Structure formats: C-alpha cells, structure tokens
Tab-separated table of C-alpha atoms in Angstrom:
chain	number	residue	atom	x	y	z
A	1	GLU	CA	31.779	164.279	57.155
A	2	ILE	CA	29.833	166.014	54.697
A	3	VAL	CA	30.899	163.697	51.959
A	4	GLU	CA	30.064	160.662	54.352
A	5	ALA	CA	26.109	162.173	55.319
A	6	GLU	CA	25.374	162.943	52.329
A	7	ARG	CA	26.496	160.580	50.260
A	8	ASP	CA	28.293	157.203	51.083
A	9	MET	CA	31.700	156.028	52.968
A	10	LEU	CA	33.069	154.740	49.898
A	11	ASN	CA	32.184	157.898	47.610
A	12	LEU	CA	35.122	159.095	45.260
A	13	ALA	CA	35.012	162.635	46.767
A	14	LEU	CA	36.195	161.745	49.780
A	15	THR	CA	39.788	160.610	48.693
A	16	GLY	CA	40.809	164.025	48.637
A	17	PRO	CA	40.350	164.775	52.242
A	18	LEU	CA	41.612	161.215	53.325
A	19	LEU	CA	44.798	162.100	51.636
A	20	GLY	CA	45.215	165.729	52.789
A	21	ILE	CA	44.512	164.196	56.212
A	22	GLY	CA	47.063	161.720	56.146
A	23	ARG	CA	49.721	163.889	54.767
A	24	THR	CA	48.907	166.807	57.588
A	25	TYR	CA	49.847	163.647	59.952
A	26	LEU	CA	52.507	162.463	58.224
A	27	GLU	CA	54.155	166.445	57.960
A	28	SER	CA	53.294	166.879	61.784
A	29	GLY	CA	55.440	163.682	62.951
A	30	ARG	CA	52.798	161.637	62.871
A	31	PRO	CA	52.962	159.013	60.876
A	32	ASP	CA	51.013	156.393	62.894
A	33	LEU	CA	47.927	158.390	62.407
A	34	ALA	CA	48.496	158.988	58.894
A	35	LEU	CA	48.349	155.254	57.989
A	36	ASP	CA	44.569	154.520	58.317
A	37	TYR	CA	43.821	157.608	56.363
A	38	LEU	CA	46.109	157.002	53.328
A	39	ASN	CA	44.740	153.267	53.330
A	40	ARG	CA	41.322	154.302	53.629
A	41	ALA	CA	42.332	157.074	50.613
A	42	LEU	CA	43.349	154.113	48.418
A	43	HIS	CA	40.816	152.014	49.165
A	44	VAL	CA	38.355	154.111	48.201
A	45	ARG	CA	40.091	154.715	44.635
A	46	SER	CA	40.241	150.863	44.267
A	47	VAL	CA	36.641	150.618	44.426
A	48	ASN	CA	35.947	153.125	42.509
A	49	GLU	CA	38.472	153.047	39.656
A	50	GLY	CA	39.889	149.552	39.871
A	51	PRO	CA	43.189	148.419	41.580
A	52	HIS	CA	45.299	150.180	38.542
A	53	SER	CA	44.151	153.477	38.990
A	54	MET	CA	46.957	155.614	38.720
A	55	GLU	CA	45.026	158.300	40.438
A	56	GLN	CA	46.500	155.939	43.361
A	57	ALA	CA	49.826	156.845	42.689
A	58	ALA	CA	49.876	160.375	44.814
A	59	ALA	CA	48.093	158.306	47.650
A	60	LEU	CA	51.062	155.192	47.215
A	61	GLU	CA	53.705	157.836	47.473
A	62	VAL	CA	52.904	159.220	51.173
A	63	LEU	CA	52.201	155.948	51.932
A	64	ALA	CA	55.684	154.761	51.299
A	65	ASP	CA	57.215	157.912	52.463
A	66	THR	CA	54.950	156.891	56.073
A	67	HIS	CA	55.999	153.743	56.246
A	68	ARG	CA	59.664	154.827	56.156
A	69	SER	CA	59.445	157.676	59.030
A	70	MET	CA	57.609	154.886	60.823
A	71	GLY	CA	61.116	152.834	61.068
A	72	LYS	CA	59.026	150.112	58.490
A	73	PRO	CA	61.177	149.849	55.228
A	74	ASP	CA	59.250	147.051	53.913
A	75	LYS	CA	56.091	148.320	54.187
A	76	ALA	CA	57.558	151.006	52.027
A	77	ALA	CA	59.484	148.838	49.403
A	78	ASP	CA	56.548	147.521	49.092
A	79	ALA	CA	54.064	150.656	48.630
A	80	ALA	CA	56.859	151.674	46.392
A	81	GLU	CA	57.168	148.896	43.788
A	82	ARG	CA	52.925	149.168	43.847
A	83	LEU	CA	53.538	152.562	42.756
A	84	TYR	CA	56.075	151.730	40.048
A	85	LEU	CA	54.087	148.963	38.796
A	86	LEU	CA	51.086	151.709	37.850
A	87	TYR	CA	53.537	154.054	35.859
A	88	VAL	CA	54.996	150.779	33.667
A	89	ARG	CA	51.568	150.373	33.118
A	90	LYS	CA	50.191	153.562	32.041
A	91	TYR	CA	53.515	154.108	30.020
A	92	SER	CA	55.816	152.043	29.468
A	93	ALA	CA	59.617	150.359	31.245
A	94	ASP	CA	61.465	152.972	29.629
A	95	GLY	CA	59.170	156.012	29.886
A	96	PRO	CA	61.011	159.178	31.446
A	97	GLU	CA	57.980	159.415	33.538
A	98	LEU	CA	59.638	156.265	35.474
A	99	VAL	CA	62.519	158.322	36.334
A	100	PRO	CA	61.229	159.942	39.820
A	101	VAL	CA	59.477	156.847	40.596
A	102	LEU	CA	62.182	154.823	40.240
A	103	LEU	CA	64.907	157.281	42.455
A	104	LYS	CA	62.236	157.079	45.354
A	105	GLN	CA	62.025	153.227	44.843
A	106	GLY	CA	66.098	153.466	44.522
A	107	HIS	CA	66.033	155.208	48.230
A	108	ILE	CA	63.456	153.175	49.517
A	109	LEU	CA	65.710	150.073	48.867
A	110	GLY	CA	68.404	151.526	50.484
A	111	ASP	CA	66.522	151.956	53.898
A	112	ILE	CA	66.469	148.481	53.961
A	113	GLY	CA	70.327	147.887	52.636
A	114	GLU	CA	68.781	146.303	49.150
A	115	TRP	CA	72.015	148.067	48.113
A	116	ARG	CA	71.674	146.303	44.807
A	117	GLY	CA	68.126	146.389	44.154
A	118	GLN	CA	68.749	150.042	45.074
A	119	ARG	CA	71.503	150.710	42.573
A	120	ASN	CA	69.591	148.939	39.802
A	121	ALA	CA	66.775	151.168	39.975
A	122	TYR	CA	69.373	154.163	39.788
A	123	VAL	CA	70.936	152.646	36.552
A	124	ASP	CA	67.446	152.612	35.000
A	125	ALA	CA	66.839	155.967	35.713
A	126	MET	CA	70.172	156.925	33.738
A	127	GLU	CA	69.470	154.587	30.935
A	128	ILE	CA	65.802	156.177	30.517
A	129	VAL	CA	67.261	159.624	30.673
A	130	LYS	CA	70.492	158.701	27.825
A	131	ARG	CA	68.069	156.936	25.114
A	132	ALA	CA	65.876	160.186	25.527
A	133	GLU	CA	67.848	163.144	26.216
A	134	GLY	CA	71.939	161.652	25.424
A	135	ASP	CA	74.795	161.638	27.743
A	136	HIS	CA	74.810	165.283	28.943
A	137	SER	CA	71.171	165.957	30.295
A	138	ALA	CA	70.672	167.815	33.654
A	139	LYS	CA	68.636	164.954	34.354
A	140	LEU	CA	71.455	162.633	35.050
A	141	ILE	CA	72.520	164.516	38.010
A	142	ARG	CA	69.952	163.234	40.632
A	143	PRO	CA	70.410	159.910	39.476
A	144	LEU	CA	74.259	160.182	39.729
A	145	VAL	CA	74.307	161.899	42.850
A	146	SER	CA	71.713	158.746	44.253
A	147	MET	CA	74.220	156.057	42.778
A	148	GLY	CA	77.064	158.436	45.092
A	149	ASN	CA	75.175	158.219	48.254
A	150	SER	CA	74.732	154.223	47.604
A	151	HIS	CA	78.166	153.270	47.584
A	152	MET	CA	78.658	155.467	50.698
A	153	ARG	CA	75.935	154.774	52.509
A	154	GLU	CA	76.888	150.798	51.719
A	155	TYR	CA	80.366	151.568	52.511
A	156	PHE	CA	79.841	152.564	56.174
A	157	ASP	CA	77.135	150.122	56.963
A	158	SER	CA	79.148	147.460	56.865
A	159	TYR	CA	82.010	149.742	58.757
A	160	PHE	CA	79.919	149.878	61.725
A	161	ARG	CA	78.718	146.297	61.388
A	162	ALA	CA	82.057	144.919	61.162
A	163	LYS	CA	82.943	143.120	64.043
A	164	SER	CA	86.656	142.130	63.092
A	165	GLU	CA	89.273	143.893	60.751
A	166	SER	CA	88.241	140.812	58.017
A	167	ASP	CA	84.376	142.471	58.185
A	168	LEU	CA	85.899	145.915	56.608
A	169	PRO	CA	84.163	146.548	53.761
A	170	ASP	CA	86.314	147.052	50.341
A	171	LYS	CA	87.543	151.076	50.113
A	172	LYS	CA	86.456	150.733	46.322
A	173	LEU	CA	83.456	151.335	47.378
A	174	LEU	CA	84.116	154.987	48.148
A	175	VAL	CA	86.100	155.239	45.190
A	176	GLU	CA	82.971	154.550	43.206
A	177	ALA	CA	81.479	157.214	45.304
A	178	ARG	CA	83.587	159.686	45.018
A	179	THR	CA	83.247	158.794	41.104
A	180	TYR	CA	79.621	158.913	40.831
A	181	PHE	CA	79.964	162.800	42.645
A	182	GLU	CA	82.591	163.791	40.223
A	183	SER	CA	80.631	163.195	37.407
A	184	ALA	CA	77.310	164.850	38.832
A	185	LEU	CA	79.759	167.757	39.486
A	186	GLU	CA	80.939	167.940	35.920
A	187	LEU	CA	77.348	168.086	34.730
A	188	THR	CA	76.270	170.519	37.275
A	189	GLU	CA	79.028	172.851	35.867
A	190	GLU	CA	78.776	172.440	31.637
A	191	VAL	CA	75.076	171.995	31.170
A	192	PRO	CA	73.223	175.147	31.202
A	193	ASP	CA	70.231	175.988	33.078
A	194	VAL	CA	70.646	173.220	35.764
A	195	ASP	CA	67.757	173.608	37.976
A	196	TRP	CA	68.835	175.198	41.266
A	197	HIS	CA	67.571	172.453	43.220
A	198	VAL	CA	69.778	170.176	41.343
A	199	SER	CA	72.574	172.164	42.253
A	200	GLN	CA	71.939	172.754	45.623
A	201	ASP	CA	71.606	169.021	46.658
A	202	MET	CA	74.597	167.992	44.209
A	203	PHE	CA	77.258	170.656	46.243
A	204	LEU	CA	75.955	169.262	49.473
A	205	ALA	CA	75.822	165.768	48.772
A	206	PHE	CA	79.927	166.202	47.941
A	207	GLY	CA	80.208	168.120	50.747
A	208	ASP	CA	78.490	165.537	52.936
A	209	PHE	CA	81.256	163.032	50.789
A	210	PHE	CA	84.083	164.957	51.986
A	211	THR	CA	83.392	165.553	55.673
A	212	VAL	CA	82.411	161.843	55.809
A	213	THR	CA	85.672	161.302	54.162
A	214	GLU	CA	87.794	163.510	56.018
A	215	GLU	CA	88.716	165.573	53.547
A	216	GLN	CA	87.758	169.272	55.003
A	217	SER	CA	89.224	171.821	52.462
A	218	ARG	CA	87.059	170.199	49.587
A	219	ALA	CA	84.308	170.111	51.997
A	220	ARG	CA	84.294	173.316	52.153
A	221	VAL	CA	84.738	174.480	48.482
A	222	MET	CA	81.373	172.186	47.996
A	223	TYR	CA	79.657	173.974	51.084
A	224	ARG	CA	80.450	176.851	50.105
A	225	SER	CA	79.132	176.443	46.586
A	226	ALA	CA	75.536	175.644	48.212
A	227	TRP	CA	75.876	179.009	50.757
A	228	ASP	CA	76.390	181.008	47.710
A	229	LEU	CA	73.567	179.732	45.759
A	230	LEU	CA	71.364	179.966	47.928
A	231	SER	CA	71.983	183.270	49.152
A	232	ALA	CA	70.471	184.786	46.359
A	233	ASP	CA	66.507	185.222	47.326
A	234	GLU	CA	64.192	184.672	49.593
A	235	GLU	CA	62.610	181.259	48.815
A	236	LYS	CA	66.924	180.250	48.646
A	237	LEU	CA	67.479	181.829	52.152
A	238	MET	CA	65.123	179.191	53.464
A	239	GLN	CA	66.732	175.893	52.181
A	240	ARG	CA	69.722	177.953	53.284
A	241	LYS	CA	68.573	178.141	56.591
A	242	ARG	CA	67.081	174.393	56.418
A	243	HIS	CA	70.429	172.778	55.265
A	244	LEU	CA	73.385	174.994	56.384
A	245	GLU	CA	72.202	177.048	59.359
A	246	GLN	CA	71.996	174.243	61.596
A	247	ILE	CA	73.764	170.954	61.863
A	248	ARG	CA	72.449	167.883	60.112
A	249	PRO	CA	73.215	164.396	61.249
A	250	LEU	CA	74.960	162.589	58.448
A	251	LEU	CA	76.275	159.196	60.132
A	252	GLN	CA	74.668	158.202	63.204
A	253	PRO	CA	75.657	154.641	64.305
A	254	GLU	CA	73.030	153.108	66.693
A	255	PRO	CA	75.119	152.117	70.266
A	256	ASP	CA	73.824	148.067	71.410
A	257	LEU	CA	72.026	149.173	74.327
A	258	THR	CA	71.242	145.641	75.461
A	259	VAL	CA	75.180	145.089	76.968
A	260	ALA	CA	74.612	145.863	80.278
A	261	LEU	CA	71.841	142.775	80.624
A	262	PRO	CA	72.742	139.063	81.682
A	263	ALA	CA	73.713	136.849	78.968
A	264	GLY	CA	70.820	135.340	77.157
A	265	GLU	CA	68.305	137.798	78.561
A	266	ASP	CA	66.048	138.705	75.296
A	267	PRO	CA	64.306	142.191	75.856
A	268	GLU	CA	61.786	141.000	73.299
A	269	ASP	CA	60.987	138.461	75.823
A	270	SER	CA	57.534	138.606	77.078
A	271	SER	CA	57.691	136.371	79.779
A	272	THR	CA	60.693	138.909	81.536
A	273	THR	CA	59.656	142.235	82.982
A	274	TYR	CA	62.049	145.246	81.964
A	275	GLN	CA	62.115	148.852	82.761
A	276	THR	CA	63.056	151.491	80.903
A	277	GLY	CA	66.030	153.527	81.592
A	278	TYR	CA	67.459	156.642	79.951
A	279	ILE	CA	70.616	158.053	79.749
A	280	VAL	CA	71.004	161.720	78.313
A	281	THR	CA	74.570	162.880	76.878
A	282	ARG	CA	75.579	166.128	76.046
A	283	PHE	CA	78.278	167.333	73.286
A	284	THR	CA	79.611	169.880	71.057
A	285	VAL	CA	79.597	169.238	67.182
A	286	THR	CA	82.501	170.791	65.864
A	287	ARG	CA	83.245	172.812	62.168
A	288	ARG	CA	84.559	169.665	60.846
A	289	GLY	CA	81.670	167.629	61.907
A	290	LYS	CA	82.860	165.446	64.771
A	291	LEU	CA	81.657	165.562	68.345
A	292	ARG	CA	83.822	167.218	71.143
A	293	ASP	CA	83.594	167.374	74.664
A	294	ILE	CA	80.701	164.363	75.049
A	295	GLY	CA	79.648	163.932	78.633
A	296	LEU	CA	76.768	162.731	80.492
A	297	LEU	CA	73.956	164.240	81.534
A	298	GLU	CA	71.493	162.206	83.100
A	299	VAL	CA	70.990	158.379	83.656
A	300	SER	CA	68.356	156.622	85.000
A	301	PRO	CA	67.569	154.379	87.163
A	302	GLU	CA	71.487	154.133	88.060
A	303	ARG	CA	74.928	154.867	86.515
A	304	ASN	CA	75.927	151.782	84.554
A	305	GLU	CA	79.466	151.648	83.174
A	306	GLN	CA	78.537	149.615	80.473
A	307	ILE	CA	75.705	151.315	79.022
A	308	GLU	CA	77.870	154.617	79.331
A	309	ALA	CA	80.939	153.409	78.011
A	310	GLU	CA	79.030	151.948	74.589
A	311	VAL	CA	77.172	155.339	74.120
A	312	LYS	CA	80.459	157.136	74.047
A	313	ARG	CA	81.724	154.846	71.636
A	314	ALA	CA	78.678	155.334	69.345
A	315	LEU	CA	79.260	159.136	69.359
A	316	THR	CA	82.593	159.147	68.977
A	317	ARG	CA	81.878	157.623	65.412
A	318	PHE	CA	78.981	160.419	64.676
A	319	VAL	CA	79.635	162.649	61.660
A	320	TYR	CA	77.545	166.010	61.134
A	321	ARG	CA	76.933	168.259	58.652
A	322	PRO	CA	78.468	171.135	60.385
A	323	ARG	CA	76.749	174.465	60.669
A	324	PHE	CA	77.619	177.671	58.893
A	325	GLU	CA	77.649	181.280	59.808
A	326	ARG	CA	78.740	183.468	57.278
A	327	GLY	CA	79.252	180.756	54.920
A	328	THR	CA	81.986	179.365	56.983
A	329	ALA	CA	81.519	176.267	59.585
A	330	VAL	CA	81.667	177.100	63.303
A	331	ASP	CA	81.127	174.391	65.859
A	332	THR	CA	77.531	174.381	67.742
A	333	ARG	CA	77.865	173.907	71.701
A	334	ASP	CA	75.388	171.882	74.146
A	335	GLN	CA	73.475	169.063	71.793
A	336	ARG	CA	71.691	166.818	73.491
A	337	ILE	CA	70.848	163.101	72.458
A	338	ARG	CA	68.649	160.685	74.764
A	339	TYR	CA	68.652	157.280	74.365
A	340	GLU	CA	66.370	154.825	76.317
A	341	PHE	CA	67.676	151.094	77.275
A	342	PRO	CA	66.116	147.793	78.569
A	343	VAL	CA	66.772	147.544	82.679
A	344	LEU	CA	66.157	143.813	84.099
A	345	GLU	CA	63.485	144.314	86.759
A	346	ALA	CA	65.062	143.440	90.257
A	347	ARG	CA	63.411	139.450	91.198
A	348	PRO	CA	62.419	139.067	94.452
A	349	ALA	CA	64.523	136.872	96.298
A	350	ALA	CA	63.252	133.050	96.395
A	351	ASP	CA	61.633	132.196	100.000
A	352	GLU	CA	63.512	129.688	101.806
C-alpha cells in the first residue's frame, strides 16, 4: 500500500511484497488466494524488465507450486516450461544451473501423467551432471531417485486404472524403478560428503518402494537408515518428526463416487440439481502401511450400499508410510477420511 500510494501500481518495488503475500497464502493452504498476487508480481516484472527477465524465476516457481496445489497440473506445467525457457535463455541447454529446473519440470509432468516427458527431463538432468562431474557425482542421486519414483508411479497409476487383466501394466516398470533406486543407494554409500537432505530423500524413497511392493524387511532397513540419519541434531529431528513420526500416504486410489447415480446421469450437468452427500470412514494404518479395521462412522443423507462398497474397495488399496516410534514402525489407530459425493435430488412427482 505504501509503494502504490507513493509511486504507482506497476512500480518494481511491489514485486517483493506481492511474491511474499503469494508465498504466505500458498504455505497457509490457500493457493487460490495466492494466484492473483503471483500473477501480478510476474506482470510488474515483465512491464519493468521485459518478458524474459530472470528475475521472474522466483515467481514462476511459486506459481507452478500454486497450480499444483490447486489441482491444475496443466497450468503448473506451463509455468514450469516458462521457468525452463528463462534458464535456457540465460545459461545454455546443458548448463548445470538447469538441473533443479529440470527436476521441478519433471515432477510437474508426472502430475499430469506425462511419464515420457517426465523421464526425458530427468535424463537431461543426469546427462548435464555426467558431462560436468562424471558418473560418480552425488548430484546424480536426486535424478536417479526421481526416475525410480516415475516408473513406480506409472505402474501403480496404470494398475489402479486397469479394468481387466489385459489392461494391467508391465511389471518391468517396477524392475526399472528398483534399478534406479539401487543406483541411487550405491552412490549414497560410495560418494563422500553427500548432503544429508539428499540421503534422507533417497532412504525414504527406497523404503516407500519396498512398502508398496510389500517387501517389509527391506523397507525396515531403509526407514531405519533414515531414522538414524535424522536423529543427530535438532534440525534433523524436525525432519524426522515430519517424515517418520506420522503416517504419510503413498498410494491413495480415488473411489468412483458417481456409482450410485442412475446410468447416464452426469454430475457436471448444470441442468440437473444435485445435493452433496458425504461419507466418513475410520481405519487403522498398520506398521506395514496397509489399512485395517475399516469402518463407517457417518453417512449423509442416507446409507448407500454402492457408495460404501466403492469407498471400502478404494481404501483396501491404500498404502501409507507407517508411523515410527524409536525407529520401529507401529500401528496408527483412529484415522479418518471424509468423501463427498453427488446425490440426485428427488424430482417432484408429475401432476396427474
């Protein structure tokens, strides 16, 4: 307000406050409110410094994260592509400065199921690192972990979408995922002075892989390595609390909450009036990351066998990273999820 009053609405000094407000809204769980401030920050930069100013990078990065939080992966991908082009314009297509940008771009492409594009970004990142530092650089660990996650996510995304046995994905995807994780682990153990954040992410990712593939003994080894790493000092203990002392979802296939609608009904059809129903379930996350004691707590406006069966079917496929106490996985009881679903309003009977 001070800058706008004493200068003008497009003054360059506005970009810091605008970006700060946008970040604050994003971090407080209101990405919808962040959007206008971030777009305005980009506009002010563009007007004052031109459309290709590197100073736009920070706002574009937050904008991509904002669109991801809002469930708009296509717009997030557009922001990431603009960010990538800024870096290419300033540096070069094989500059080491592009590695973090390529990783972010890859993460966003995965959100929209662009697995080939995602992995191309990771391969480009690895090639840049290899040309600059060789095949045994610690900077290869993050792209390797990302490649492993990409193959694993594609497998389970396809698995949950499959309508018949012929639609099931090739298990080769999981074999390739394991290979990338193993390469990342090998580098972590061999290369000296690997940043502990990188080691943390590698151990957790490999542990998550073993959890979703039901190799519990191997998962325990990876999670225990992460626990020991994150038990050294106060900063690491905060990360331990965040990543290991609470459950974290790994696989959460969405139930089809339109199953109870009559055939041909579309909840997006504005000509039909729908109520919003809801169902609240309760369950225990076991120390193996699976769900147990799945039960119904509440349903409105009335019980619906189809909705209840569909929700339970989805929940039986959930996998979590379990919660740990003293380095050991434990059960976590009384977890709840609320789902909302469309309910067709009863039509008034026709006059006789």
